[in-house]
Amino acid sequence: NFDIPTQIAAVENFISQGADGIIIKPVDSSSCEPITKLCEEAGVPLVTVNGTITSDYYAYVGSDNYYAGQLQAEYAGEALNGEGNVAILIGDPGLEVSVARTDGNIDTLNEKYPNINVIDQQQADWMRDEAVAKVENWLQSDVGQGINAIICNNDEMAIGAAIVCEENGRGDIIICGIDAQADACR
């Protein structure tokens, strides 16, 4: 449930049960110090998935989230022929993965596509239903009339955005997601 004390308690439990190694998706990259300390003291290898942490005692498995954001922005920029308005749906602005993907989006748009404007950013908590609500609000507002592309930090939010755009006859809006989830690929 994205709760730091719960994740720490789970790691303590795994160590007490004699785990030979622990794999986590960090709730918050900056607050994993107790987890790395527990694992290091117990001599249990720690692997993080889809999120780096501030420690030398771990291995990371995942993609380069900044680069993923760059790729999204390049795709949108090319599809818009270098002009237009982009809105961004953010997973959780407190998580490293969201920050890196969004920074990759914005930096790339600013550097390569000066005639593309990021007109709004909204948090949608990685969830399809949250994305649906945010995009519905956008399309009912003045902001929504100018949106040419929606870049999403993950596929669930992209699917939500696509559903709303389709229901509102806005097939002209380019939608970008990340993760290559089966539903999104379809």
Coordinates of N, CA and C in Angstrom, one line a residue:
N1 N 0.8 -1.2 0.0 CA 0.0 0.0 0.0 C 0.8 1.3 0.0
F2 N 2.0 1.2 -0.5 CA 3.0 2.3 -0.6 C 3.2 2.9 0.8
D3 N 3.4 2.1 1.8 CA 3.6 2.5 3.2 C 5.0 2.0 3.6
I4 N 5.8 3.0 4.0 CA 7.2 2.7 4.3 C 7.3 1.8 5.6
P5 N 6.6 2.1 6.7 CA 6.7 1.2 7.8 C 6.3 -0.2 7.5
T6 N 5.3 -0.4 6.7 CA 4.9 -1.7 6.3 C 6.0 -2.5 5.5
Q7 N 6.6 -1.7 4.6 CA 7.7 -2.3 3.8 C 8.9 -2.7 4.7
I8 N 9.2 -1.9 5.7 CA 10.3 -2.2 6.6 C 9.9 -3.4 7.4
A9 N 8.7 -3.5 7.9 CA 8.3 -4.6 8.7 C 8.3 -5.9 7.9
A10 N 8.0 -5.8 6.6 CA 8.0 -7.0 5.7 C 9.5 -7.5 5.6
V11 N 10.4 -6.6 5.4 CA 11.8 -6.9 5.3 C 12.3 -7.6 6.6
E12 N 11.9 -7.0 7.7 CA 12.3 -7.6 9.0 C 11.8 -9.0 9.1
N13 N 10.6 -9.2 8.7 CA 9.9 -10.5 8.7 C 10.7 -11.5 7.8
F14 N 11.0 -11.1 6.6 CA 11.8 -11.9 5.7 C 13.1 -12.4 6.3
I15 N 13.8 -11.4 6.9 CA 15.1 -11.7 7.5 C 14.9 -12.7 8.6
S16 N 13.9 -12.5 9.5 CA 13.7 -13.4 10.6 C 13.3 -14.8 10.2
Q17 N 12.7 -14.9 9.0 CA 12.4 -16.2 8.4 C 13.5 -16.9 7.7
G18 N 14.7 -16.2 7.6 CA 15.9 -16.8 7.0 C 16.0 -16.6 5.5
A19 N 15.4 -15.6 5.0 CA 15.5 -15.4 3.5 C 16.9 -15.3 3.1
D20 N 17.2 -15.9 1.9 CA 18.6 -15.9 1.3 C 18.8 -14.6 0.6
G21 N 17.8 -13.9 0.2 CA 17.9 -12.7 -0.5 C 16.5 -12.0 -0.5
I22 N 16.5 -10.7 -0.7 CA 15.2 -9.9 -0.6 C 15.2 -9.0 -1.9
I23 N 14.0 -9.0 -2.5 CA 13.7 -8.2 -3.7 C 12.6 -7.3 -3.3
I24 N 12.8 -6.0 -3.5 CA 11.7 -5.0 -3.2 C 11.5 -4.0 -4.3
K25 N 10.3 -3.5 -4.4 CA 10.1 -2.3 -5.2 C 10.0 -1.2 -4.1
P26 N 11.0 -0.3 -4.0 CA 11.0 0.7 -2.9 C 9.8 1.6 -3.0
V27 N 9.2 1.7 -1.8 CA 8.0 2.7 -1.6 C 8.5 4.1 -1.9
D28 N 9.7 4.4 -1.3 CA 10.3 5.7 -1.4 C 11.8 5.6 -1.4
S29 N 12.4 5.9 -2.5 CA 13.8 5.7 -2.6 C 14.6 6.3 -1.5
S30 N 14.2 7.5 -1.1 CA 15.0 8.2 -0.1 C 14.9 7.7 1.3
S31 N 13.9 6.8 1.6 CA 13.7 6.4 3.0 C 14.0 4.9 3.2
C32 N 14.8 4.3 2.3 CA 15.1 2.9 2.4 C 16.3 2.6 3.3
E33 N 16.9 3.6 3.9 CA 18.1 3.4 4.7 C 17.9 2.3 5.8
P34 N 16.7 2.2 6.5 CA 16.5 1.1 7.5 C 16.5 -0.2 6.8
I35 N 16.0 -0.3 5.6 CA 15.9 -1.6 4.9 C 17.3 -2.1 4.5
T36 N 18.1 -1.2 4.0 CA 19.5 -1.6 3.6 C 20.3 -1.9 4.8
K37 N 20.1 -1.2 5.9 CA 20.9 -1.5 7.1 C 20.5 -2.8 7.6
L38 N 19.2 -3.2 7.7 CA 18.8 -4.5 8.1 C 19.4 -5.6 7.3
C39 N 19.3 -5.4 6.0 CA 19.8 -6.5 5.1 C 21.3 -6.6 5.2
E40 N 22.0 -5.5 5.3 CA 23.5 -5.5 5.4 C 23.9 -6.2 6.7
E41 N 23.3 -5.8 7.8 CA 23.6 -6.4 9.1 C 23.3 -7.9 9.1
A42 N 22.3 -8.4 8.4 CA 22.0 -9.8 8.4 C 22.7 -10.5 7.3
G43 N 23.5 -9.8 6.4 CA 24.2 -10.4 5.3 C 23.3 -11.0 4.3
V44 N 22.1 -10.3 4.1 CA 21.1 -10.8 3.1 C 21.2 -9.8 1.9
P45 N 21.5 -10.3 0.7 CA 21.5 -9.5 -0.5 C 20.2 -8.8 -0.7
L46 N 20.2 -7.6 -1.1 CA 19.0 -6.8 -1.4 C 19.0 -6.3 -2.9
V47 N 17.9 -6.6 -3.5 CA 17.7 -6.2 -4.9 C 16.5 -5.2 -5.0
T48 N 16.6 -4.1 -5.7 CA 15.5 -3.3 -5.9 C 15.0 -3.4 -7.3
V49 N 13.7 -3.3 -7.5 CA 13.1 -3.4 -8.8 C 12.4 -2.1 -9.1
N50 N 12.7 -1.5 -10.3 CA 12.0 -0.3 -10.8 C 12.1 0.9 -9.8
G51 N 13.2 0.9 -9.1 CA 13.5 2.1 -8.2 C 14.8 2.0 -7.5
T52 N 15.6 3.0 -7.7 CA 16.9 3.0 -7.1 C 16.8 3.6 -5.6
I53 N 17.8 3.3 -4.8 CA 17.8 3.8 -3.4 C 19.1 4.5 -3.1
T54 N 19.2 5.2 -2.0 CA 20.4 5.9 -1.6 C 21.3 5.0 -0.7
S55 N 21.9 4.0 -1.3 CA 22.8 3.1 -0.6 C 23.7 2.4 -1.5
D56 N 24.8 1.9 -1.0 CA 25.7 1.1 -1.9 C 25.4 -0.4 -1.7
Y57 N 24.5 -0.8 -0.7 CA 24.3 -2.2 -0.4 C 23.0 -2.7 -1.1
Y58 N 23.0 -2.8 -2.4 CA 21.9 -3.3 -3.2 C 22.3 -3.4 -4.6
A59 N 21.5 -4.2 -5.4 CA 21.6 -4.2 -6.8 C 20.2 -3.8 -7.4
Y60 N 20.3 -3.1 -8.5 CA 19.1 -2.5 -9.2 C 18.8 -3.3 -10.4
V61 N 17.5 -3.7 -10.6 CA 17.0 -4.3 -11.8 C 15.8 -3.4 -12.3
G62 N 16.0 -2.9 -13.4 CA 14.9 -2.1 -14.0 C 15.4 -1.2 -15.1
S63 N 14.5 -0.4 -15.6 CA 14.9 0.4 -16.8 C 15.4 1.8 -16.3
D64 N 16.0 2.5 -17.3 CA 16.4 3.8 -17.0 C 15.2 4.7 -17.2
N65 N 14.6 5.1 -16.1 CA 13.3 5.9 -16.2 C 13.4 7.2 -16.9
Y66 N 14.5 7.9 -16.7 CA 14.8 9.2 -17.3 C 14.8 9.0 -18.9
Y67 N 15.5 8.0 -19.3 CA 15.5 7.7 -20.7 C 14.2 7.3 -21.3
A68 N 13.4 6.5 -20.5 CA 12.0 6.2 -20.9 C 11.2 7.4 -21.2
G69 N 11.4 8.4 -20.2 CA 10.7 9.7 -20.4 C 11.1 10.5 -21.6
Q70 N 12.4 10.4 -21.9 CA 13.0 11.0 -23.1 C 12.3 10.4 -24.4
L71 N 12.3 9.1 -24.4 CA 11.7 8.4 -25.6 C 10.2 8.8 -25.8
Q72 N 9.5 8.9 -24.7 CA 8.1 9.3 -24.8 C 8.0 10.7 -25.5
A73 N 8.8 11.6 -24.9 CA 8.8 13.0 -25.4 C 9.2 13.1 -26.8
E74 N 10.2 12.3 -27.2 CA 10.6 12.3 -28.6 C 9.5 11.8 -29.5
Y75 N 8.9 10.7 -29.1 CA 7.8 10.2 -29.9 C 6.7 11.3 -30.1
A76 N 6.3 11.9 -29.0 CA 5.2 12.9 -29.0 C 5.7 14.1 -29.9
G77 N 6.9 14.5 -29.7 CA 7.4 15.7 -30.4 C 7.4 15.4 -31.9
E78 N 7.8 14.2 -32.3 CA 7.9 13.9 -33.8 C 6.4 13.8 -34.3
A79 N 5.6 13.1 -33.5 CA 4.2 12.9 -34.0 C 3.4 14.3 -34.1
L80 N 3.8 15.3 -33.3 CA 3.2 16.6 -33.4 C 4.0 17.5 -34.3
N81 N 4.9 17.0 -35.0 CA 5.8 17.8 -35.9 C 6.4 19.0 -35.2
G82 N 6.7 18.8 -34.0 CA 7.4 19.9 -33.2 C 6.6 21.0 -32.7
E83 N 5.3 20.9 -32.8 CA 4.4 22.0 -32.4 C 3.1 21.5 -31.7
G84 N 2.7 22.1 -30.6 CA 1.5 21.7 -29.9 C 1.6 21.8 -28.4
N85 N 0.6 21.2 -27.8 CA 0.4 21.3 -26.3 C 0.4 19.9 -25.8
V86 N 1.1 19.7 -24.7 CA 1.2 18.4 -24.0 C 0.8 18.5 -22.6
A87 N 0.0 17.5 -22.1 CA -0.3 17.4 -20.7 C 0.3 16.1 -20.2
I88 N 0.7 16.1 -19.0 CA 1.4 14.9 -18.4 C 0.6 14.4 -17.2
L89 N 0.4 13.1 -17.2 CA -0.2 12.4 -16.1 C 1.0 11.7 -15.3
I90 N 1.1 12.1 -14.0 CA 2.2 11.6 -13.2 C 1.7 10.6 -12.2
G91 N 2.5 9.5 -12.0 CA 2.1 8.4 -11.1 C 2.0 9.0 -9.7
D92 N 3.2 9.2 -9.1 CA 3.3 9.7 -7.7 C 4.5 10.6 -7.7
P93 N 4.3 11.9 -7.6 CA 5.4 12.9 -7.7 C 6.5 12.7 -6.6
G94 N 6.2 11.9 -5.6 CA 7.2 11.7 -4.6 C 8.1 10.5 -4.9
L95 N 7.8 9.7 -5.9 CA 8.6 8.5 -6.2 C 9.6 8.8 -7.3
E96 N 10.8 8.3 -7.1 CA 11.9 8.5 -8.0 C 11.5 8.1 -9.5
V97 N 10.8 7.1 -9.7 CA 10.4 6.6 -11.0 C 9.5 7.7 -11.7
S98 N 8.6 8.3 -11.0 CA 7.8 9.4 -11.5 C 8.6 10.6 -11.9
V99 N 9.4 11.0 -10.9 CA 10.3 12.2 -11.1 C 11.2 12.0 -12.3
A100 N 11.8 10.9 -12.4 CA 12.8 10.6 -13.5 C 12.0 10.6 -14.9
R101 N 10.9 9.9 -14.9 CA 10.2 9.9 -16.2 C 9.7 11.2 -16.6
T102 N 9.1 12.0 -15.7 CA 8.6 13.3 -15.9 C 9.7 14.3 -16.3
D103 N 10.8 14.2 -15.6 CA 12.0 15.0 -15.9 C 12.5 14.7 -17.3
G104 N 12.5 13.4 -17.7 CA 12.9 13.0 -19.1 C 12.0 13.6 -20.1
N105 N 10.6 13.6 -19.8 CA 9.7 14.2 -20.7 C 9.9 15.7 -20.9
I106 N 10.0 16.4 -19.8 CA 10.1 17.9 -19.8 C 11.4 18.4 -20.4
D107 N 12.5 17.8 -19.9 CA 13.8 18.2 -20.4 C 13.9 18.0 -21.9
T108 N 13.4 16.9 -22.4 CA 13.5 16.6 -23.9 C 12.6 17.5 -24.7
L109 N 11.4 17.8 -24.2 CA 10.5 18.7 -24.9 C 11.2 20.1 -24.9
N110 N 11.7 20.5 -23.8 CA 12.3 21.9 -23.7 C 13.6 22.0 -24.7
E111 N 14.4 20.9 -24.7 CA 15.6 20.9 -25.5 C 15.4 20.7 -27.0
K112 N 14.5 19.8 -27.3 CA 14.4 19.5 -28.7 C 13.2 20.1 -29.4
Y113 N 12.2 20.5 -28.7 CA 10.9 20.9 -29.2 C 10.4 22.2 -28.6
P114 N 11.1 23.3 -28.9 CA 10.7 24.6 -28.2 C 9.3 25.1 -28.5
N115 N 8.7 24.5 -29.5 CA 7.3 25.0 -29.9 C 6.3 24.0 -29.3
I116 N 6.7 23.2 -28.4 CA 5.7 22.3 -27.7 C 5.7 22.8 -26.3
N117 N 4.5 23.0 -25.8 CA 4.3 23.5 -24.4 C 3.7 22.5 -23.5
V118 N 4.2 22.3 -22.3 CA 3.6 21.5 -21.3 C 2.5 22.4 -20.6
I119 N 1.2 22.1 -20.9 CA 0.2 23.0 -20.4 C -0.4 22.6 -19.1
D120 N -0.2 21.3 -18.7 CA -0.6 20.9 -17.4 C 0.0 19.6 -17.0
Q121 N 0.1 19.4 -15.7 CA 0.6 18.1 -15.1 C -0.4 17.8 -14.0
Q122 N -0.8 16.5 -13.9 CA -1.7 16.1 -12.9 C -1.2 14.7 -12.3
Q123 N -1.4 14.5 -11.1 CA -1.1 13.3 -10.4 C -2.3 12.3 -10.6
A124 N -2.0 11.1 -11.1 CA -3.1 10.1 -11.2 C -2.8 8.8 -10.6
D125 N -1.8 8.8 -9.7 CA -1.4 7.7 -8.8 C -1.3 6.3 -9.5
W126 N -0.8 6.3 -10.8 CA -0.6 5.1 -11.5 C -1.9 4.4 -11.9
M127 N -3.0 4.9 -11.6 CA -4.3 4.2 -11.8 C -5.1 4.7 -13.0
R128 N -5.7 3.7 -13.6 CA -6.6 4.0 -14.8 C -7.8 4.9 -14.4
D129 N -8.4 4.6 -13.3 CA -9.6 5.3 -13.0 C -9.3 6.8 -12.6
E130 N -8.1 7.0 -12.0 CA -7.7 8.3 -11.7 C -7.4 9.1 -12.9
A131 N -6.7 8.4 -13.9 CA -6.4 9.0 -15.2 C -7.7 9.4 -15.9
V132 N -8.7 8.5 -15.9 CA -10.0 8.8 -16.5 C -10.6 10.2 -15.9
A133 N -10.6 10.3 -14.6 CA -11.1 11.5 -13.9 C -10.3 12.7 -14.4
K134 N -9.0 12.6 -14.4 CA -8.1 13.8 -14.7 C -8.4 14.2 -16.2
V135 N -8.4 13.2 -17.1 CA -8.6 13.6 -18.5 C -10.0 14.1 -18.8
E136 N -11.0 13.5 -18.1 CA -12.3 14.1 -18.2 C -12.3 15.5 -17.8
N137 N -11.7 15.9 -16.7 CA -11.6 17.3 -16.3 C -10.9 18.1 -17.3
W138 N -9.8 17.6 -17.8 CA -9.1 18.4 -18.8 C -10.0 18.7 -20.0
L139 N -10.6 17.6 -20.6 CA -11.4 17.8 -21.8 C -12.6 18.7 -21.6
Q140 N -13.1 18.9 -20.4 CA -14.2 19.7 -20.1 C -13.8 21.2 -19.8
S141 N -12.5 21.4 -19.8 CA -11.9 22.7 -19.4 C -11.3 23.4 -20.7
D142 N -11.0 24.6 -20.5 CA -10.3 25.4 -21.6 C -8.9 24.7 -21.9
V143 N -8.3 24.2 -20.9 CA -7.0 23.5 -21.1 C -7.1 22.3 -22.1
G144 N -8.2 21.6 -21.9 CA -8.4 20.4 -22.7 C -8.6 20.6 -24.2
Q145 N -9.1 21.8 -24.5 CA -9.4 22.1 -25.9 C -8.1 22.2 -26.6
G146 N -7.0 22.6 -25.9 CA -5.7 22.8 -26.6 C -4.8 21.6 -26.5
I147 N -5.2 20.5 -25.9 CA -4.3 19.4 -25.7 C -4.1 18.6 -27.0
N148 N -2.9 18.4 -27.4 CA -2.5 17.6 -28.6 C -2.0 16.2 -28.2
A149 N -1.4 16.1 -27.0 CA -0.8 14.9 -26.6 C -0.9 14.8 -25.1
I150 N -1.0 13.5 -24.6 CA -1.0 13.3 -23.2 C 0.1 12.2 -23.0
I151 N 1.1 12.6 -22.2 CA 2.2 11.7 -21.8 C 1.9 11.2 -20.4
C152 N 2.0 9.8 -20.3 CA 1.6 9.2 -19.0 C 2.8 8.4 -18.4
N153 N 3.0 8.5 -17.1 CA 4.1 7.8 -16.5 C 4.0 6.3 -16.5
N154 N 2.8 5.7 -16.9 CA 2.7 4.3 -17.0 C 1.5 4.0 -18.0
D155 N 1.4 2.7 -18.3 CA 0.4 2.3 -19.3 C -1.0 2.3 -18.7
E156 N -1.2 2.0 -17.4 CA -2.6 2.1 -16.8 C -3.2 3.5 -17.0
M157 N -2.4 4.5 -16.8 CA -2.9 5.9 -16.9 C -3.1 6.2 -18.4
A158 N -2.3 5.7 -19.3 CA -2.4 5.9 -20.7 C -3.7 5.2 -21.2
I159 N -4.0 4.0 -20.7 CA -5.3 3.4 -21.1 C -6.5 4.2 -20.6
G160 N -6.4 4.7 -19.4 CA -7.5 5.6 -18.9 C -7.7 6.8 -19.8
A161 N -6.5 7.4 -20.2 CA -6.6 8.6 -21.1 C -7.2 8.2 -22.4
A162 N -6.8 7.1 -23.0 CA -7.3 6.7 -24.3 C -8.8 6.4 -24.3
I163 N -9.3 5.8 -23.2 CA -10.7 5.6 -23.0 C -11.5 6.9 -23.1
V164 N -11.0 7.9 -22.3 CA -11.7 9.2 -22.3 C -11.7 9.9 -23.6
C165 N -10.5 9.9 -24.2 CA -10.4 10.5 -25.5 C -11.3 9.9 -26.6
E166 N -11.3 8.6 -26.6 CA -12.2 7.9 -27.5 C -13.6 8.2 -27.3
E167 N -14.1 8.2 -26.0 CA -15.5 8.5 -25.7 C -15.9 9.9 -26.0
N168 N -14.9 10.8 -26.1 CA -15.2 12.2 -26.4 C -14.8 12.6 -27.8
G169 N -14.6 11.6 -28.6 CA -14.3 11.9 -30.0 C -13.0 12.6 -30.2
R170 N -12.0 12.4 -29.4 CA -10.7 13.1 -29.5 C -9.6 12.1 -29.8
G171 N -9.9 11.4 -30.9 CA -8.9 10.5 -31.5 C -7.6 11.2 -32.0
D172 N -7.7 12.5 -32.0 CA -6.6 13.3 -32.5 C -5.5 13.5 -31.5
I173 N -5.8 13.2 -30.2 CA -4.8 13.3 -29.1 C -3.9 12.1 -29.1
I174 N -2.6 12.4 -29.1 CA -1.6 11.4 -29.1 C -1.4 11.0 -27.6
I175 N -1.4 9.7 -27.3 CA -1.2 9.2 -25.9 C 0.0 8.3 -25.8
C176 N 0.8 8.6 -24.9 CA 2.1 7.8 -24.7 C 2.0 7.2 -23.3
G177 N 2.4 6.0 -23.2 CA 2.5 5.3 -21.9 C 3.9 4.6 -21.8
I178 N 4.1 3.9 -20.7 CA 5.4 3.2 -20.5 C 5.0 1.9 -19.8
D179 N 5.7 0.8 -20.2 CA 5.7 -0.5 -19.6 C 5.3 -1.6 -20.6
A180 N 4.7 -1.3 -21.8 CA 4.4 -2.3 -22.7 C 3.4 -3.3 -22.1
Q181 N 2.5 -2.9 -21.3 CA 1.5 -3.8 -20.7 C 0.6 -4.3 -21.8
A182 N 0.2 -5.6 -21.7 CA -0.5 -6.2 -22.8 C -1.8 -5.4 -23.2
D183 N -2.6 -4.9 -22.2 CA -3.8 -4.1 -22.6 C -3.4 -2.9 -23.3
A184 N -2.3 -2.2 -22.9 CA -1.9 -1.0 -23.6 C -1.5 -1.3 -25.0
C185 N -0.7 -2.4 -25.2 CA -0.3 -2.7 -26.6 C -1.4 -3.0 -27.5
R186 N -2.5 -3.6 -27.0 CA -3.7 -3.9 -27.8 C -4.4 -2.6 -28.1

